[in-house]
Amino acid sequence: MTSESKPDAFPQLLSRAYEEHHSEIAFIAGGKVYRLARQRLGTITDMLVKETPFGCSMPILFMEHQGRRFYVLPRHGEGQYRVSAPFVNYRANVWALKDLGVSRIIAWTGPGSLSPDMEVGDFVLPGDLLDMTRNRSGTFFESKGIGLLRQEPVFCPTLQNAFLSVFSEDERPVTSGVVYAVSEGPRFETSAEVKMLRQLGAGLVGMTLAPEAFLARELEICYHPIAYITSFAEGVAQIDDTERRRRSDKAINRIPGITWSLLDVIPDTPFACSCQDAMLRYKQRGVIGDDFHEWIE
Ligand SMILES: [Zn+2]
């Protein structure tokens, strides 16, 4: 923790819990999961808007459930989509979590399904990304040539193993390895775009995982999304709006239980990834040191 990140520098801080609260696990949440977090995910011990070299982060909740501490960061802000996907400050959010000592990010996302086989309310583990965004800052390293990072696998295998063990006892098996296309938004996709995405092999379409996943890798953070399907993309399948909402709410209601199981399982899941050595070759060459704060200078 640097001296600049002491509570005095952050008037938004509600209490002194900041100094005692440490967690390596953070959940980045969309609007629905964030509202759920505030109501039912655990005890909120503090909240912090963190200043970063890329601007202010969204307010980060410091939370606790049965002795396990974790952070929850709402991508879109505290209100109902106060900031829409193209305008989220992904760099500030990921940087702030790194600065808090987070080494593992679980990203909740509520995309549309591109396949009638993946239904509203299903939980899906994306396995790859198609980045179709256009106007987002996708790197921390604008003034240094150190962003040439492999993206295979794009999501953390250690977290994937933890997720699979949590979902293994589900009555409806979780679908994994699905390609998630990230559209620029905030509008939904046209029918022609949906057809194109399906032809490209995508199974889900949402607006938020890029550049979030790529930025997490640049800061050597394990990152993996969990998707709960909230709708069908244009022209994929028909569903009555009441039924759509019923299934979506049912999925949302399962999120606290899944979150708590993840908090139990993740610390004991053996490392199966090299996410936390993503910048190793640059360190070995002496291009950068161990302190990530200096990587952008
Ligand atoms: Zn990892």
Coordinates of C-alpha atoms and ligand atoms in Angstrom, one line a residue:
M1 CA 0.0 0.0 0.0
T2 CA 1.6 3.3 -1.0
S3 CA 1.4 6.4 1.2
E4 CA -0.7 8.1 -1.5
S5 CA -3.5 5.5 -1.0
K6 CA -4.0 6.2 2.7
P7 CA -7.6 7.0 3.7
D8 CA -6.9 10.8 4.1
A9 CA -6.5 11.1 0.4
F10 CA -10.0 9.8 -0.2
P11 CA -12.8 11.9 1.3
Q12 CA -15.3 9.4 -0.1
L13 CA -14.2 6.8 2.5
L14 CA -16.9 6.1 5.0
S15 CA -14.8 4.7 7.9
R16 CA -11.4 3.5 8.8
A17 CA -12.0 -0.1 7.8
Y18 CA -9.9 0.4 4.7
E19 CA -6.7 -0.1 6.6
E20 CA -7.7 -3.5 8.1
H21 CA -9.6 -4.8 5.1
H22 CA -7.6 -7.0 2.7
S23 CA -8.8 -9.3 0.1
E24 CA -7.3 -10.8 -3.0
I25 CA -10.8 -11.4 -4.5
A26 CA -13.0 -8.9 -6.3
F27 CA -16.2 -9.2 -8.1
I28 CA -17.0 -6.8 -10.9
A29 CA -20.7 -6.6 -11.2
G30 CA -23.4 -5.3 -13.6
G31 CA -26.3 -3.3 -12.4
K32 CA -28.5 -6.2 -11.2
V33 CA -25.7 -8.1 -9.4
Y34 CA -24.6 -4.9 -7.7
R35 CA -28.0 -4.1 -6.4
L36 CA -28.1 -7.7 -5.1
A37 CA -24.7 -7.2 -3.5
R38 CA -25.9 -4.1 -1.6
Q39 CA -28.9 -6.0 -0.3
R40 CA -28.0 -9.7 0.2
L41 CA -24.3 -10.6 -0.5
G42 CA -22.9 -9.8 2.9
T43 CA -22.0 -7.0 5.2
I44 CA -20.7 -3.8 3.6
T45 CA -17.9 -2.6 5.8
D46 CA -16.8 0.3 3.7
M47 CA -16.8 1.9 0.3
L48 CA -14.1 3.6 -1.6
V49 CA -13.8 5.6 -4.8
K50 CA -10.2 5.2 -5.7
E51 CA -8.1 7.7 -7.6
T52 CA -5.9 6.2 -10.3
P53 CA -3.6 7.6 -13.0
F54 CA -6.6 7.0 -15.3
G55 CA -9.2 8.9 -13.3
C56 CA -11.5 7.7 -10.5
S57 CA -12.8 4.2 -10.2
M58 CA -16.4 3.3 -9.6
P59 CA -17.2 3.1 -5.9
I60 CA -15.8 -0.2 -4.5
L61 CA -17.7 -2.0 -1.8
F62 CA -15.7 -3.7 0.9
M63 CA -17.7 -6.7 1.9
E64 CA -17.6 -9.6 4.3
H65 CA -19.6 -12.8 4.6
Q66 CA -18.9 -15.4 7.3
G67 CA -15.4 -14.2 7.8
R68 CA -14.5 -14.0 4.1
R69 CA -13.6 -10.6 2.8
F70 CA -14.1 -9.5 -0.8
Y71 CA -14.7 -6.4 -3.0
V72 CA -17.6 -5.6 -5.3
L73 CA -17.2 -3.0 -8.0
P74 CA -20.2 -1.9 -10.0
R75 CA -19.1 -1.4 -13.6
H76 CA -22.0 0.9 -14.4
G77 CA -22.0 2.9 -11.2
E78 CA -24.4 2.9 -8.3
G79 CA -27.6 3.7 -10.1
Q80 CA -29.3 1.9 -12.9
Y81 CA -26.7 2.0 -15.6
R82 CA -25.5 5.4 -14.7
V83 CA -22.6 4.9 -17.1
S84 CA -23.3 2.7 -20.1
A85 CA -20.8 0.2 -21.4
P86 CA -18.9 2.3 -23.9
F87 CA -18.2 5.0 -21.3
V88 CA -17.1 2.8 -18.4
N89 CA -13.6 3.7 -17.2
Y90 CA -12.3 0.2 -17.4
R91 CA -8.7 1.3 -16.8
A92 CA -9.5 3.1 -13.6
N93 CA -11.6 0.2 -12.3
V94 CA -9.0 -2.5 -12.9
W95 CA -6.1 -0.3 -11.7
A96 CA -8.0 0.5 -8.5
L97 CA -8.5 -3.2 -7.8
K98 CA -4.8 -4.0 -8.4
D99 CA -3.9 -1.1 -6.1
L100 CA -6.1 -2.7 -3.4
G101 CA -4.0 -5.9 -3.7
V102 CA -6.6 -7.9 -5.7
S103 CA -5.1 -10.9 -7.6
R104 CA -8.3 -12.5 -8.8
I105 CA -11.3 -10.8 -10.5
I106 CA -14.6 -12.6 -11.1
A107 CA -16.6 -10.7 -13.6
W108 CA -20.4 -11.1 -13.5
T109 CA -22.0 -10.4 -16.9
G110 CA -25.6 -10.6 -18.2
P111 CA -25.3 -11.1 -22.0
G112 CA -27.7 -12.1 -24.6
S113 CA -27.7 -15.6 -26.0
L114 CA -26.9 -16.2 -29.7
S115 CA -28.2 -19.8 -29.5
P116 CA -31.6 -21.2 -28.7
D117 CA -29.8 -24.0 -26.7
M118 CA -28.5 -21.5 -24.1
E119 CA -31.6 -20.2 -22.5
V120 CA -32.5 -17.2 -20.5
G121 CA -31.5 -17.9 -16.8
D122 CA -28.7 -20.3 -17.7
F123 CA -25.3 -19.8 -16.3
V124 CA -22.5 -20.0 -18.9
L125 CA -18.7 -19.8 -18.6
P126 CA -17.3 -17.9 -21.5
G127 CA -14.0 -19.4 -22.9
D128 CA -12.9 -16.8 -25.4
L129 CA -13.6 -13.3 -26.6
L130 CA -14.4 -11.6 -29.9
D131 CA -13.7 -8.0 -29.3
M132 CA -15.9 -5.9 -31.6
T133 CA -15.6 -2.7 -29.6
R134 CA -14.4 0.4 -31.4
N135 CA -13.8 3.4 -29.1
R136 CA -12.3 2.1 -25.8
S137 CA -8.9 2.5 -24.3
G138 CA -7.6 -1.1 -24.4
T139 CA -4.2 -0.8 -22.7
F140 CA -2.5 0.8 -19.8
F141 CA 0.7 1.0 -21.8
E142 CA 0.2 4.0 -24.2
S143 CA 3.8 5.2 -23.8
K144 CA 5.6 1.9 -23.6
G145 CA 5.9 -1.0 -25.9
I146 CA 5.1 -3.6 -23.3
G147 CA 1.6 -4.7 -24.2
L148 CA 2.4 -7.6 -26.5
L149 CA 0.7 -10.2 -24.4
R150 CA -0.6 -13.6 -25.4
Q151 CA -4.3 -14.1 -25.0
E152 CA -4.5 -17.9 -25.0
P153 CA -6.2 -18.8 -22.8
V154 CA -7.9 -15.4 -22.5
F155 CA -9.5 -16.3 -19.2
C156 CA -7.8 -17.7 -16.1
P157 CA -7.8 -21.6 -16.0
T158 CA -7.5 -21.6 -12.2
L159 CA -10.7 -19.6 -11.7
Q160 CA -12.4 -21.7 -14.4
N161 CA -11.6 -24.9 -12.4
A162 CA -13.0 -23.2 -9.3
F163 CA -16.2 -22.3 -11.1
L164 CA -16.6 -25.8 -12.6
S165 CA -16.4 -27.3 -9.1
V166 CA -19.0 -24.9 -7.8
F167 CA -21.4 -25.6 -10.7
S168 CA -20.7 -29.4 -10.8
E169 CA -23.7 -30.2 -8.6
D170 CA -26.1 -28.1 -10.6
E171 CA -29.2 -29.8 -12.0
R172 CA -28.6 -28.1 -15.3
P173 CA -24.9 -28.5 -16.3
V174 CA -23.1 -25.2 -16.9
T175 CA -22.0 -24.7 -20.5
S176 CA -18.4 -23.7 -20.8
G177 CA -15.9 -22.6 -23.5
V178 CA -18.4 -20.3 -25.2
V179 CA -17.2 -17.4 -27.3
Y180 CA -18.4 -14.1 -26.0
A181 CA -18.6 -11.3 -28.5
V182 CA -18.2 -7.8 -27.1
S183 CA -20.2 -5.2 -29.0
E184 CA -19.7 -1.5 -28.6
G185 CA -23.2 -0.6 -27.4
P186 CA -25.0 0.9 -25.8
R187 CA -27.5 -0.1 -28.5
F188 CA -28.4 -3.7 -29.0
E189 CA -27.2 -5.6 -32.1
T190 CA -29.0 -5.5 -35.4
S191 CA -30.4 -8.8 -36.9
A192 CA -27.6 -8.7 -39.4
E193 CA -25.0 -8.3 -36.7
V194 CA -26.4 -11.2 -34.8
K195 CA -26.2 -13.4 -37.9
M196 CA -22.6 -12.3 -38.4
L197 CA -21.6 -13.0 -34.8
R198 CA -23.2 -16.5 -35.0
Q199 CA -21.3 -17.2 -38.2
L200 CA -18.1 -16.1 -36.5
G201 CA -18.7 -18.7 -33.8
A202 CA -19.9 -16.5 -30.9
G203 CA -22.5 -18.0 -28.5
L204 CA -23.0 -14.9 -26.3
V205 CA -23.1 -11.2 -27.0
G206 CA -22.6 -8.5 -24.4
M207 CA -20.9 -5.1 -24.0
T208 CA -18.5 -5.3 -21.1
L209 CA -15.8 -8.0 -21.0
A210 CA -13.4 -6.1 -23.3
P211 CA -11.2 -4.4 -22.6
E212 CA -11.7 -5.4 -19.0
A213 CA -10.2 -8.9 -19.4
F214 CA -7.2 -7.6 -21.4
L215 CA -6.5 -4.9 -18.8
A216 CA -6.5 -7.4 -16.0
R217 CA -3.9 -9.5 -17.8
E218 CA -1.7 -6.4 -18.3
L219 CA -1.7 -6.0 -14.5
E220 CA -1.2 -9.8 -14.0
I221 CA -4.6 -10.4 -12.4
C222 CA -6.4 -13.7 -12.8
Y223 CA -9.7 -12.8 -14.5
H224 CA -12.7 -15.0 -15.5
P225 CA -16.3 -14.1 -16.3
I226 CA -19.5 -15.8 -15.3
A227 CA -22.4 -15.1 -17.5
Y228 CA -26.1 -15.4 -16.6
I229 CA -28.2 -15.1 -19.8
T230 CA -30.7 -12.3 -19.6
S231 CA -32.2 -12.4 -23.1
F232 CA -32.0 -13.8 -26.6
A233 CA -30.2 -11.6 -29.1
E234 CA -32.3 -10.3 -32.0
G235 CA -34.0 -13.0 -34.0
V236 CA -32.4 -16.0 -32.1
A237 CA -35.6 -17.2 -30.2
Q238 CA -38.8 -15.8 -28.9
I239 CA -39.6 -15.6 -25.2
D240 CA -42.5 -13.9 -23.5
D241 CA -41.4 -10.9 -21.5
T242 CA -42.9 -12.1 -18.2
E243 CA -41.2 -15.5 -18.6
R244 CA -38.0 -13.8 -19.5
R245 CA -38.1 -11.8 -16.4
R246 CA -39.0 -14.8 -14.2
R247 CA -36.1 -16.8 -15.5
S248 CA -33.7 -13.9 -15.2
D249 CA -34.7 -13.2 -11.6
K250 CA -34.4 -16.9 -10.7
A251 CA -30.8 -16.8 -12.0
I252 CA -30.1 -13.6 -10.1
N253 CA -31.4 -15.1 -6.9
R254 CA -28.9 -17.9 -7.2
I255 CA -25.9 -15.5 -7.4
P256 CA -25.4 -15.0 -3.6
G257 CA -25.1 -18.8 -3.1
I258 CA -22.7 -19.1 -6.0
T259 CA -20.6 -16.1 -4.8
W260 CA -20.3 -17.6 -1.3
S261 CA -19.3 -21.0 -2.7
L262 CA -16.7 -19.4 -4.9
L263 CA -15.2 -17.6 -1.8
D264 CA -14.9 -21.0 -0.2
V265 CA -13.5 -22.8 -3.2
I266 CA -11.1 -20.3 -4.8
P267 CA -8.5 -20.1 -2.0
D268 CA -8.1 -23.9 -2.1
T269 CA -8.0 -24.3 -5.9
P270 CA -4.5 -25.3 -7.1
F271 CA -2.9 -22.8 -9.4
A272 CA -3.3 -23.9 -13.0
C273 CA -2.4 -20.6 -14.7
S274 CA 0.4 -18.1 -15.5
C275 CA -1.8 -15.0 -15.3
Q276 CA 0.3 -13.6 -12.5
D277 CA 3.4 -13.9 -14.6
A278 CA 2.0 -12.2 -17.7
M279 CA 4.7 -9.5 -17.7
L280 CA 7.5 -11.8 -16.7
R281 CA 9.5 -11.5 -19.9
Y282 CA 9.6 -7.8 -19.6
K283 CA 10.7 -8.1 -16.0
Q284 CA 13.4 -10.6 -17.0
R285 CA 14.7 -8.2 -19.7
G286 CA 14.9 -5.4 -17.2
V287 CA 12.3 -3.3 -19.1
I288 CA 10.1 -3.1 -16.0
G289 CA 10.4 -3.8 -12.3
D290 CA 8.1 -5.5 -9.9
D291 CA 6.2 -2.4 -8.9
F292 CA 3.3 -2.1 -11.4
H293 CA 2.9 1.6 -10.6
E294 CA 6.1 2.3 -12.5
W295 CA 5.1 0.3 -15.6
I296 CA 3.2 3.2 -17.1
E297 CA 5.9 5.8 -16.6
Ligands
ZN1 ZN -5.0 -17.1 -13.3

